[in-house]
Short mmCIF file of C-alpha atoms in Angstrom, two decimals:
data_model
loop_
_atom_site.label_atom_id
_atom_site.label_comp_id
_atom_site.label_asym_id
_atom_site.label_seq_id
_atom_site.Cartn_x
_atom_site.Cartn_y
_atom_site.Cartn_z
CA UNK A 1 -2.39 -53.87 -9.72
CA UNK A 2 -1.35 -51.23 -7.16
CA UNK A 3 -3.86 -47.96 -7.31
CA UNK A 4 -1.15 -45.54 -8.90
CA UNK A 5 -1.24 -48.40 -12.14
CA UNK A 6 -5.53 -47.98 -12.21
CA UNK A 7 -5.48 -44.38 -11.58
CA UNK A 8 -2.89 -43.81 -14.74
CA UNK A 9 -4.75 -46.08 -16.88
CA UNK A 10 -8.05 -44.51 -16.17
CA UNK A 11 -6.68 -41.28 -16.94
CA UNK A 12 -4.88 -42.21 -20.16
CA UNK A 13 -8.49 -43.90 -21.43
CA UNK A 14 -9.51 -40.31 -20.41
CA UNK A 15 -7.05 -38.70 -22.15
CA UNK A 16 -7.29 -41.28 -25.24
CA UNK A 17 -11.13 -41.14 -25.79
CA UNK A 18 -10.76 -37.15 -27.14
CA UNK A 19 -7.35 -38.19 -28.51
CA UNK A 20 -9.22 -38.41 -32.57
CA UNK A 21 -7.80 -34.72 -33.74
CA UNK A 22 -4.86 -35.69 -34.95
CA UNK A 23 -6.05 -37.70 -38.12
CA UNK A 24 -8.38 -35.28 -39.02
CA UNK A 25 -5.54 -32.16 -38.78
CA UNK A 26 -4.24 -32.34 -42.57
CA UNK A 27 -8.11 -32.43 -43.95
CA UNK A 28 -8.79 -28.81 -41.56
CA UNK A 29 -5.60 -27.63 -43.63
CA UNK A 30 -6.79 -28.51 -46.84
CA UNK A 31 -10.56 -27.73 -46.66
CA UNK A 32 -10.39 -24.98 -44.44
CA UNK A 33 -7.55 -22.89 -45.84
CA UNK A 34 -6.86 -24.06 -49.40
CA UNK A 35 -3.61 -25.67 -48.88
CA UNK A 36 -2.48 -28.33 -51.37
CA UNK A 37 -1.80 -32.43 -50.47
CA UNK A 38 2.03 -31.74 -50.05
CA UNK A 39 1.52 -28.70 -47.52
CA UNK A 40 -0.42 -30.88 -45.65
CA UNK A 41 1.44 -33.45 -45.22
CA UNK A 42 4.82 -31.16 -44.41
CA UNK A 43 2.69 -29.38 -41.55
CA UNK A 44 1.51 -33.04 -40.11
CA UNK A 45 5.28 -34.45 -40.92
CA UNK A 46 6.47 -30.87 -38.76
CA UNK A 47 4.31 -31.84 -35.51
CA UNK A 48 6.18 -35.89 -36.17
CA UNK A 49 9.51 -34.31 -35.74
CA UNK A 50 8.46 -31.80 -32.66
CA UNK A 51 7.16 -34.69 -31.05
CA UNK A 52 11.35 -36.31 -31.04
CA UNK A 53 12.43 -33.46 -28.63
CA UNK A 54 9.18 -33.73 -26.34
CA UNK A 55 9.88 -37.05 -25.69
CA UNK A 56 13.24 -36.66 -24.76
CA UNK A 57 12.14 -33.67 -22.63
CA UNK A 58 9.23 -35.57 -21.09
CA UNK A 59 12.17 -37.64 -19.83
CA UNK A 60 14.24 -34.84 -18.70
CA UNK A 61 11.35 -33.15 -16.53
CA UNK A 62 10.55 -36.12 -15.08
CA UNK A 63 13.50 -35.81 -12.65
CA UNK A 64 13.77 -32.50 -12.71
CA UNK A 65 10.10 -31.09 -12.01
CA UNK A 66 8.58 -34.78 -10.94
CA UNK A 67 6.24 -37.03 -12.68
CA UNK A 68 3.06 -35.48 -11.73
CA UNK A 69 3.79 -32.12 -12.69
CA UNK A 70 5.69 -33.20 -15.88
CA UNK A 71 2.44 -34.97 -16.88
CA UNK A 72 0.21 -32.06 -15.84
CA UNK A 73 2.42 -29.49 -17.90
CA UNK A 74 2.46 -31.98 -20.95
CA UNK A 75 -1.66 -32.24 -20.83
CA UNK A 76 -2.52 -28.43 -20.59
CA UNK A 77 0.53 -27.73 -23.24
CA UNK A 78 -1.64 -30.24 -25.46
CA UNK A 79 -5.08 -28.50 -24.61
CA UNK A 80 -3.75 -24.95 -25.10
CA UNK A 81 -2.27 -25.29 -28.79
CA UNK A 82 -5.33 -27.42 -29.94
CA UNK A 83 -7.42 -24.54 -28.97
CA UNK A 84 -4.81 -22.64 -30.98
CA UNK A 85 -5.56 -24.84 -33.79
CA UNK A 86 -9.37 -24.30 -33.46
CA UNK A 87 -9.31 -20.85 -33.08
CA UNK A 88 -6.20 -20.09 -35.84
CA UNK A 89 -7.21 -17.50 -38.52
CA UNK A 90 -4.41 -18.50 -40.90
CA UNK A 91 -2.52 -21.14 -41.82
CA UNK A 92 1.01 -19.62 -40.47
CA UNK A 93 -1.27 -19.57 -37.10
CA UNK A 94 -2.05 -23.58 -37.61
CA UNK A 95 1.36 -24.52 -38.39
CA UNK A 96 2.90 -22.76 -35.08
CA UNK A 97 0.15 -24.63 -33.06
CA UNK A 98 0.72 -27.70 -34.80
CA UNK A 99 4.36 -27.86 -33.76
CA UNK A 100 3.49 -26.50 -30.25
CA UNK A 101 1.07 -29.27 -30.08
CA UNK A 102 4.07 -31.62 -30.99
CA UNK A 103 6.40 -30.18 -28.48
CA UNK A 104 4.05 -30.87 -25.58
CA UNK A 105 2.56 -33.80 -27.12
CA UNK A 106 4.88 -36.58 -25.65
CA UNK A 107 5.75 -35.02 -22.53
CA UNK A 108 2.77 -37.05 -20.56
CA UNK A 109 4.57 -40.80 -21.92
CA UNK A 110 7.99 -41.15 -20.00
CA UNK A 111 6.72 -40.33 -16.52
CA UNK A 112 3.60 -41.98 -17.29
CA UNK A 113 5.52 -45.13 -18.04
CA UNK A 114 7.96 -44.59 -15.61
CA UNK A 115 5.50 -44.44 -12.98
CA UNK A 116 4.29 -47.95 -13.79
CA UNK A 117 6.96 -49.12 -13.94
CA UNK A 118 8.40 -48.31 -10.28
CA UNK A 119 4.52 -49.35 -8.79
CA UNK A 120 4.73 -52.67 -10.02
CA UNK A 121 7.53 -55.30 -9.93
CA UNK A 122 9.22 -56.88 -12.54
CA UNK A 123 7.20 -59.87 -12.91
CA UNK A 124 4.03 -57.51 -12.80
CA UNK A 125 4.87 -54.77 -15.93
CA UNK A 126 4.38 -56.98 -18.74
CA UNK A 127 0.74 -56.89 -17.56
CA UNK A 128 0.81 -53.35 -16.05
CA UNK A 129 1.86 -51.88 -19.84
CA UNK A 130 -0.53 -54.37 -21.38
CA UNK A 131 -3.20 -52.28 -19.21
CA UNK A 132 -2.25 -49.08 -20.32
CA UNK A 133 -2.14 -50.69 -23.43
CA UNK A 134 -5.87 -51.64 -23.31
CA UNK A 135 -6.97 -48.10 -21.93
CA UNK A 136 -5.68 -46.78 -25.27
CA UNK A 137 -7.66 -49.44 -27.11
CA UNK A 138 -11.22 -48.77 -25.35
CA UNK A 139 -10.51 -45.10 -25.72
CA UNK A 140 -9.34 -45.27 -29.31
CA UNK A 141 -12.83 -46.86 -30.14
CA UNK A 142 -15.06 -44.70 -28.35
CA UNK A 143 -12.61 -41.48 -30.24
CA UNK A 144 -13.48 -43.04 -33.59
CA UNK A 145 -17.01 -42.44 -32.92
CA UNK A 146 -17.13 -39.38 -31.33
CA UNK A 147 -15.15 -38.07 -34.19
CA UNK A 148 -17.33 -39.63 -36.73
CA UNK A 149 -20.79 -37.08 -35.00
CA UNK A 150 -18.46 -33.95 -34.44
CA UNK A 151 -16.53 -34.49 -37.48
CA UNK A 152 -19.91 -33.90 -39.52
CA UNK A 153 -19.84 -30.63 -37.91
CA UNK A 154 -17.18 -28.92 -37.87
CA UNK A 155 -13.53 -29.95 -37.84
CA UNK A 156 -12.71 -27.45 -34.91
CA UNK A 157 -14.57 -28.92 -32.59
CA UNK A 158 -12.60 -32.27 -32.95
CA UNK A 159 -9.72 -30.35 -31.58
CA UNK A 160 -11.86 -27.88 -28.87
CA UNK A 161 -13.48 -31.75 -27.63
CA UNK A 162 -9.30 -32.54 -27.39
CA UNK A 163 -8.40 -30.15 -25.31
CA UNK A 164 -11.12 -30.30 -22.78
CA UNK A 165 -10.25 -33.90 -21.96
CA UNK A 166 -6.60 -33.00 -22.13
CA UNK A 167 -7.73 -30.57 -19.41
CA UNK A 168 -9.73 -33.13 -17.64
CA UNK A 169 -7.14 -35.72 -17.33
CA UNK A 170 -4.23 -33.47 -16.38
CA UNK A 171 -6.58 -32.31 -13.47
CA UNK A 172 -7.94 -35.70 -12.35
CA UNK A 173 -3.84 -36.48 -12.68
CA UNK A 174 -3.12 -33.80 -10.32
CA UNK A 175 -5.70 -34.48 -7.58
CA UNK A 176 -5.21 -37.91 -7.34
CA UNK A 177 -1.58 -38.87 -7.75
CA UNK A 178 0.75 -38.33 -5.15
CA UNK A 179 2.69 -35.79 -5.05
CA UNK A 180 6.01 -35.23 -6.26
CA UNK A 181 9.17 -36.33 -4.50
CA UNK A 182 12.09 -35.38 -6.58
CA UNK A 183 15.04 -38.15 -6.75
CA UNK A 184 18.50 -37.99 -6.47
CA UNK A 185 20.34 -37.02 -9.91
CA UNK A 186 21.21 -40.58 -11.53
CA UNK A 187 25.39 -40.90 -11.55
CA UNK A 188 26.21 -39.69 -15.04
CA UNK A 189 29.44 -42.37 -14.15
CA UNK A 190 29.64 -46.00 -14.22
CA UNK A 191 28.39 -49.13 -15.88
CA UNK A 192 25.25 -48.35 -18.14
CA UNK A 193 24.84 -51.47 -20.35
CA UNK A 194 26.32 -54.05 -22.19
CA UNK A 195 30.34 -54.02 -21.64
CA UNK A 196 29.63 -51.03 -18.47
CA UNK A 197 29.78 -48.15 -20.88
CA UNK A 198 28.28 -45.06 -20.03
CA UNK A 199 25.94 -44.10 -17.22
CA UNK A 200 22.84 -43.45 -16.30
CA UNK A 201 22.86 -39.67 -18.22
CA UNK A 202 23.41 -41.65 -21.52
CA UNK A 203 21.11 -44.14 -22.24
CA UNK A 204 22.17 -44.17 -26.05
CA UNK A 205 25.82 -45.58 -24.77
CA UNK A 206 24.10 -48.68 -23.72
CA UNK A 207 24.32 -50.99 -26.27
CA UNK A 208 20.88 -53.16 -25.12
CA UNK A 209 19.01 -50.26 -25.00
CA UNK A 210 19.60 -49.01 -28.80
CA UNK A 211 19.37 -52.42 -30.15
CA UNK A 212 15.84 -52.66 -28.91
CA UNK A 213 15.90 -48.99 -29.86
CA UNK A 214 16.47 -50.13 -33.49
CA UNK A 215 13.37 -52.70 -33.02
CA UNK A 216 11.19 -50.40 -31.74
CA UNK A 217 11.22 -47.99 -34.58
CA UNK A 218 10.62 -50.28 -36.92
CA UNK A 219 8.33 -51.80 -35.53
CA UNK A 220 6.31 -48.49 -34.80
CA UNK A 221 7.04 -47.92 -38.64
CA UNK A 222 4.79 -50.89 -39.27
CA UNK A 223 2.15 -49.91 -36.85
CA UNK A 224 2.21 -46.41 -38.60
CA UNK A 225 1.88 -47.87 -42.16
CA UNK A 226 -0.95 -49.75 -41.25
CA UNK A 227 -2.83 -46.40 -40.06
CA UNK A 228 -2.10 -44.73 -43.04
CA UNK A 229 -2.11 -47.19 -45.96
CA UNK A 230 -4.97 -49.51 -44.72
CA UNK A 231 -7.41 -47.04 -45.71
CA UNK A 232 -5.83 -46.48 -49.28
CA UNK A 233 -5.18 -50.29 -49.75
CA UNK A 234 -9.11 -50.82 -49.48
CA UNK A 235 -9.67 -48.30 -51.62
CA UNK A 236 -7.46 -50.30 -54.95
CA UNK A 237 -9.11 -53.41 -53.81
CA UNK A 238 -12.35 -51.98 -54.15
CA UNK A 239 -14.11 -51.70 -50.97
CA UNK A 240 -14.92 -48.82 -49.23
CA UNK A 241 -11.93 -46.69 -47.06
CA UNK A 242 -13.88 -46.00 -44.23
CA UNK A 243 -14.51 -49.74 -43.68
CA UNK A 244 -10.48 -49.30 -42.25
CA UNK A 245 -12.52 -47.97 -39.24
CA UNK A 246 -13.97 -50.98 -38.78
CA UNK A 247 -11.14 -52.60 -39.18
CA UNK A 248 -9.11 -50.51 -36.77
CA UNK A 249 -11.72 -51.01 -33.96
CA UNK A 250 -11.86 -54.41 -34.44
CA UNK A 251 -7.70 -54.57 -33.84
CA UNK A 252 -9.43 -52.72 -30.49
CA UNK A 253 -11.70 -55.00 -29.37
CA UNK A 254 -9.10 -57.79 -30.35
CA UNK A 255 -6.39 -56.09 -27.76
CA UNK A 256 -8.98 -55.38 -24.81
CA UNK A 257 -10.10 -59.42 -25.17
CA UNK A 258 -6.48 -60.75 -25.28
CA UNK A 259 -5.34 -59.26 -22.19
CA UNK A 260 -6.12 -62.32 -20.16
CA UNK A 261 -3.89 -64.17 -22.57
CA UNK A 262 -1.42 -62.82 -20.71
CA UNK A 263 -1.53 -63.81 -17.45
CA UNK A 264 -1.50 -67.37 -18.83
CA UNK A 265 1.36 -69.45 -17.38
CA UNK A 266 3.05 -70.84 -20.39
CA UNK A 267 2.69 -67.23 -22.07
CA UNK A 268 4.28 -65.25 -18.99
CA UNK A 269 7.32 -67.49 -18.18
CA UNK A 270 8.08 -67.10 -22.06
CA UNK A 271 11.55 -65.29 -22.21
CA UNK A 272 11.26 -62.09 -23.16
CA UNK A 273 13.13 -62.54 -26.76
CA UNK A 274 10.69 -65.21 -27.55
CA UNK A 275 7.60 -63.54 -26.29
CA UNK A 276 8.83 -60.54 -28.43
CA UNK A 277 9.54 -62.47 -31.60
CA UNK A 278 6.60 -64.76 -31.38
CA UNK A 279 4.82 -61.56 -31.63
CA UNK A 280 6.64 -60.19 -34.60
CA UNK A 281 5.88 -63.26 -36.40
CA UNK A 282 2.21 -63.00 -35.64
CA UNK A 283 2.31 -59.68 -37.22
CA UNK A 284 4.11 -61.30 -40.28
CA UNK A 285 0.74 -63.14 -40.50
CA UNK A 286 -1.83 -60.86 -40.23
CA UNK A 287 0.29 -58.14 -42.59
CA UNK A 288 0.57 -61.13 -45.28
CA UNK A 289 -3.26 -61.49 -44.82
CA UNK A 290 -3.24 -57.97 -46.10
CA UNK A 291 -1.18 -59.01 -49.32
CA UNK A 292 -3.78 -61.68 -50.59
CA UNK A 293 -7.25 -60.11 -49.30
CA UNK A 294 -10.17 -58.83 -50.93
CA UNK A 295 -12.77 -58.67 -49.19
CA UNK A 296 -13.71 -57.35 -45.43
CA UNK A 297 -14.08 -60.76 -43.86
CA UNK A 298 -10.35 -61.36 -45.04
CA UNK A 299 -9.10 -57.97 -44.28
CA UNK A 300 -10.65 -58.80 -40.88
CA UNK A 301 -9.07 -62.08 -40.09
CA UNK A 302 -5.76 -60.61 -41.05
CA UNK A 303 -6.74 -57.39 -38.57
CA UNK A 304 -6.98 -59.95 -35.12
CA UNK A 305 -3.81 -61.48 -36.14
CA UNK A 306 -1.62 -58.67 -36.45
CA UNK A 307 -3.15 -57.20 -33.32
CA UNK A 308 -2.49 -60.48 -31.40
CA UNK A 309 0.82 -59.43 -31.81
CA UNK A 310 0.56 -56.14 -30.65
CA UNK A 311 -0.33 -57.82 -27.57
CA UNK A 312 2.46 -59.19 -26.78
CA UNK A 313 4.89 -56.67 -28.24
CA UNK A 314 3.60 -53.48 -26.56
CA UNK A 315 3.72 -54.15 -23.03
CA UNK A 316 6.93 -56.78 -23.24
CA UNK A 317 8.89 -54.09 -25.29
CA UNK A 318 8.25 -51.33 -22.26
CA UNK A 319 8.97 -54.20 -19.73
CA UNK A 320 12.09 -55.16 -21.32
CA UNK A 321 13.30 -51.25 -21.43
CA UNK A 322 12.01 -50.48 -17.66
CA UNK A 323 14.51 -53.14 -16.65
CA UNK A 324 17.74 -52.40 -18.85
CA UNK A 325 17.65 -48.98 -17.10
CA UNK A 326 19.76 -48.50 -14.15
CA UNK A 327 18.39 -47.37 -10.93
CA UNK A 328 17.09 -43.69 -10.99
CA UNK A 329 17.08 -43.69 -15.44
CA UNK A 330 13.90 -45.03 -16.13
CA UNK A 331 12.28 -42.24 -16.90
CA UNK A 332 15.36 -41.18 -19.66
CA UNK A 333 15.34 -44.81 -21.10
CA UNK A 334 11.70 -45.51 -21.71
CA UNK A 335 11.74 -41.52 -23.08
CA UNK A 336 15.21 -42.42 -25.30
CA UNK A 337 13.15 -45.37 -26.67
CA UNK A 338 9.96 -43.66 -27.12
CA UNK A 339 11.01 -41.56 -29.85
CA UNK A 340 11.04 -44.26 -31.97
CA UNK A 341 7.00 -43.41 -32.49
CA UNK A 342 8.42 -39.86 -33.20
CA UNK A 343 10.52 -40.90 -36.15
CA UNK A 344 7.90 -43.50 -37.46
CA UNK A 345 5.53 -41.09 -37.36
CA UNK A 346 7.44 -38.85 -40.06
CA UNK A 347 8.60 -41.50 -41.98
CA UNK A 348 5.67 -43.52 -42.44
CA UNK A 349 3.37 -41.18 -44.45
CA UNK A 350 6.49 -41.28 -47.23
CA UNK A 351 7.15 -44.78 -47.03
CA UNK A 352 3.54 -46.22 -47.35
CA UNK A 353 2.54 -44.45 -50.26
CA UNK A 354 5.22 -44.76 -52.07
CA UNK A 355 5.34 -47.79 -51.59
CA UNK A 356 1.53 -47.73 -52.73
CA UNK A 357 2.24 -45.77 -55.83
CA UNK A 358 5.14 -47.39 -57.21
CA UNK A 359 4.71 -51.31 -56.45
CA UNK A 360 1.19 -51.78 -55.43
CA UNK A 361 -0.84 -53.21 -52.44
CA UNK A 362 0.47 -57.03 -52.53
CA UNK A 363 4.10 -55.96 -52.41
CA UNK A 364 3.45 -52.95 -49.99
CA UNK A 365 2.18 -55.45 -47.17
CA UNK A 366 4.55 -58.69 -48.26
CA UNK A 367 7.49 -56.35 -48.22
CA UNK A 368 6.22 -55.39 -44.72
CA UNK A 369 5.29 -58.60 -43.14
CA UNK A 370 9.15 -59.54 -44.40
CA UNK A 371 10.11 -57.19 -42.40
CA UNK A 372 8.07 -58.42 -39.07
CA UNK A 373 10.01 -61.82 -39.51
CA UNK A 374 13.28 -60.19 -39.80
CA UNK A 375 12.42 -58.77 -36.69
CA UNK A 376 11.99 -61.84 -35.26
CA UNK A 377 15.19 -63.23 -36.12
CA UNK A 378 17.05 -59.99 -34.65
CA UNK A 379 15.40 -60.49 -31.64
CA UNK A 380 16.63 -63.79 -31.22
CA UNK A 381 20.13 -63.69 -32.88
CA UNK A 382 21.50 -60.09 -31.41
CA UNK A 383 18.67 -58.05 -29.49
CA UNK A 384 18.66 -61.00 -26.86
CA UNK A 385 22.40 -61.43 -26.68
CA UNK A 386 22.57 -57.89 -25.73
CA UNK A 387 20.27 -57.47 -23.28
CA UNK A 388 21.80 -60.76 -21.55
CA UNK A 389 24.87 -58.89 -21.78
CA UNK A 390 23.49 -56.36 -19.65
CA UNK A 391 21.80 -58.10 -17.54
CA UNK A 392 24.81 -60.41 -16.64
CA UNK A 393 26.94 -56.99 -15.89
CA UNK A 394 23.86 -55.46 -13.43
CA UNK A 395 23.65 -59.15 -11.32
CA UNK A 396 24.55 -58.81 -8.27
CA UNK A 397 27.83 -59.69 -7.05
CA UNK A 398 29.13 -58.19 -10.18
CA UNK A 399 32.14 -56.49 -10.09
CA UNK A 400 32.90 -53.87 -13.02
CA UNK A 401 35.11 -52.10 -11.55
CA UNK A 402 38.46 -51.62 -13.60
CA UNK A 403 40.41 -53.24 -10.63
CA UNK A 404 38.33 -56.24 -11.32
CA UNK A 405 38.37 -56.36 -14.78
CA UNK A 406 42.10 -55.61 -14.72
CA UNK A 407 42.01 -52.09 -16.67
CA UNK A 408 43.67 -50.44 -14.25
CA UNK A 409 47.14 -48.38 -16.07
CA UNK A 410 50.36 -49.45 -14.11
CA UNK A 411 53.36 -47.27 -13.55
#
């Protein structure tokens, strides 16, 4: 991998190991100020929807400010409203930082991802993301327990610890990346996806792009549910909610040792669509695991085989996006489909326990798992025929032009 690929993934993992506020923000709301359940969960479902707009801005900046500094600015916008939230007096004062902490929260992802995406080539960024990808999941483990000493505490410091390695990775960011060359405004005319609508300003007219738009946010609703109801599920099968912690760094450790996996030969030269859906299906499994289990070793089992999954979806998915955008867009299509985690993020908390509450924990993860497969099959049956579409119309020696396809009016 080319140094720009190590020097963002060491960063993220960086950026990642202080990344454990967030869970903790609706308990500092309720213990701290007296706020009820439902506030809560409006003030956490308020920072979901501020992070939509950041990620489309994230995109936005990215061409018009640069990568580095969009990253930079998205990193101290993070540390300055969690020090907000630590050092709020009321709980108007949390709920403004909480969204302000949502508008800068996603800014870091598109240029991030664009990055990548330009350092490597196309045969390189399944394994580039899956990197990234595993900086998140060594970081992620070592938040868990950091969080579980300062949590003990006090809650503040959770988000004080936050900030200061938002701080630290937006200035390791800025002394070690290159610095910013800003690139020609994309064409907002001319083909853009399937059938040459659009252009590069409008990712959402390419018809590729929002089908695996579609996919994406469901399947970042599933990842979602699984944060949130895991911990409740163990609870009405009688074990013990904090052992999802254990279960959650064991999907870690699962991700970090299947990253070889990838560079396998038969597993690489797998078309995309059937990388994508084999991966869907493996979640199928390991969420229908969930349905039947009752104890940890079973809730375990079913962990590593929805996470072998996530393997293959995460970094394909971002692949598969990098290369449906024209020259000059990435940075606008990975941030159009990015806010797919945005959405998920505010649905999710509904979905899952209601789901909970009104059918139970077989049916919540069945129903889900159902859902996986069905995500297979669109991958297959439509996703794939669209992105062929669009990748037939980008070949070169491709004419679009409406000479060539004979839409030109005649007087």
């Amino acid at each position: 991998m080319p140094r720009t690929v190590w020097l963002l993934v060491g960063a993220r993992a960086i950026n990642r190991l202080g990344a454990f506020s967030l869970p903790f923000l609706t308990v500092l709301i309720s213990t701290e100020f007296g706020a009820s359940a439902t506030t809560a969960g409006v003030l956490s479902a308020a920072f979901g929807l501020a992070t939509i707009p950041s990620r489309l801005a994230g995109g936005r900046l990215a061409v018009r400010l640069g990568r580095r500094r969009t990253m930079v600015l998205g990193l101290t916008g993070c540390a300055l409203a969690q020090l907000g939230i630590a050092a709020a007096g009321s709980l108007a004062a949390v709920a403004l930082f909480a969204v302000l902490l949502g508008l800068a929260f996603e800014l870091y992802e598109p240029p991030s991802q664009g990055m990548i995406a330009d350092a490597v080539g196309p045969a390189d960024r399944v394994r580039a993301y899956g990197l990234l990808n595993t900086a998140l999941a060594i970081g992620g483990t070592g938040a868990g327990l950091i969080a579980a000493g300062l949590g003990r505490w006090d809650l503040r410091w959770l988000f004080v610890v936050d900030a200061l390695t938002c701080l630290v990775c937006a200035l390791v960011l800025q002394l070690v990346l290159p610095a910013d060359h800003l690139r020609p405004k994309a064409p907002t005319t001319g083909p853009a996806g399937a059938g040459g609508q659009g252009g590069a300003a409008s990712p959402w007219r390419d018809r590729a792009l929002c089908a695996m738009f579609g996919a994406g946010t469901i399947f970042a609703l599933v990842t979602m549910q699984i944060m949130i109801a895991l911990p409740l599920s163990l609870d009405r099968r009688g074990l013990e909610p904090a052992d999802a912690g254990l279960l959650f760094t064991t999907s870690a450790v699962t991700v970090v040792a299947a990253q070889p996996a990838l560079r396998l030969r038969r597993l690489a030269e797998l078309p995309d669509s059937a990388a994508l859906a084999l991966g869907y299906v493996l979640m199928a499994a390991g969420l229908a695991g969930y349905a039947v289990a009752h104890t940890l070793p079973a809730f375990t089992a079913a962990t590593v085989l929805w996470s072998l999954g996530d393997v293959l979806l995460l970094g394909r998915a971002l692949s598969v996006v990098a290369e449906l955008a024209p020259p000059g867009a990435t940075d606008r299509y990975l941030a159009a489909y990015g806010i797919s985690w945005g959405i998920a993020t505010v649905l999710a908390p509904v979905t899952s326990t209601q789901a909970l509450e009104h059918a139970g924990v077989a049916v919540l993860w069945a129903a889900t798992a159902g859902l996986c497969l069905a995500l297979a099959a669109a991958q297959l049956l439509v996703v794939d025929t669209l992105i062929g579409r669009t990748r037939r119309s980008r070949a070169p020696g491709t004419d679009r032009s409406p000479e060539a396809t004979g839409q030109v009016s005649r007087t």
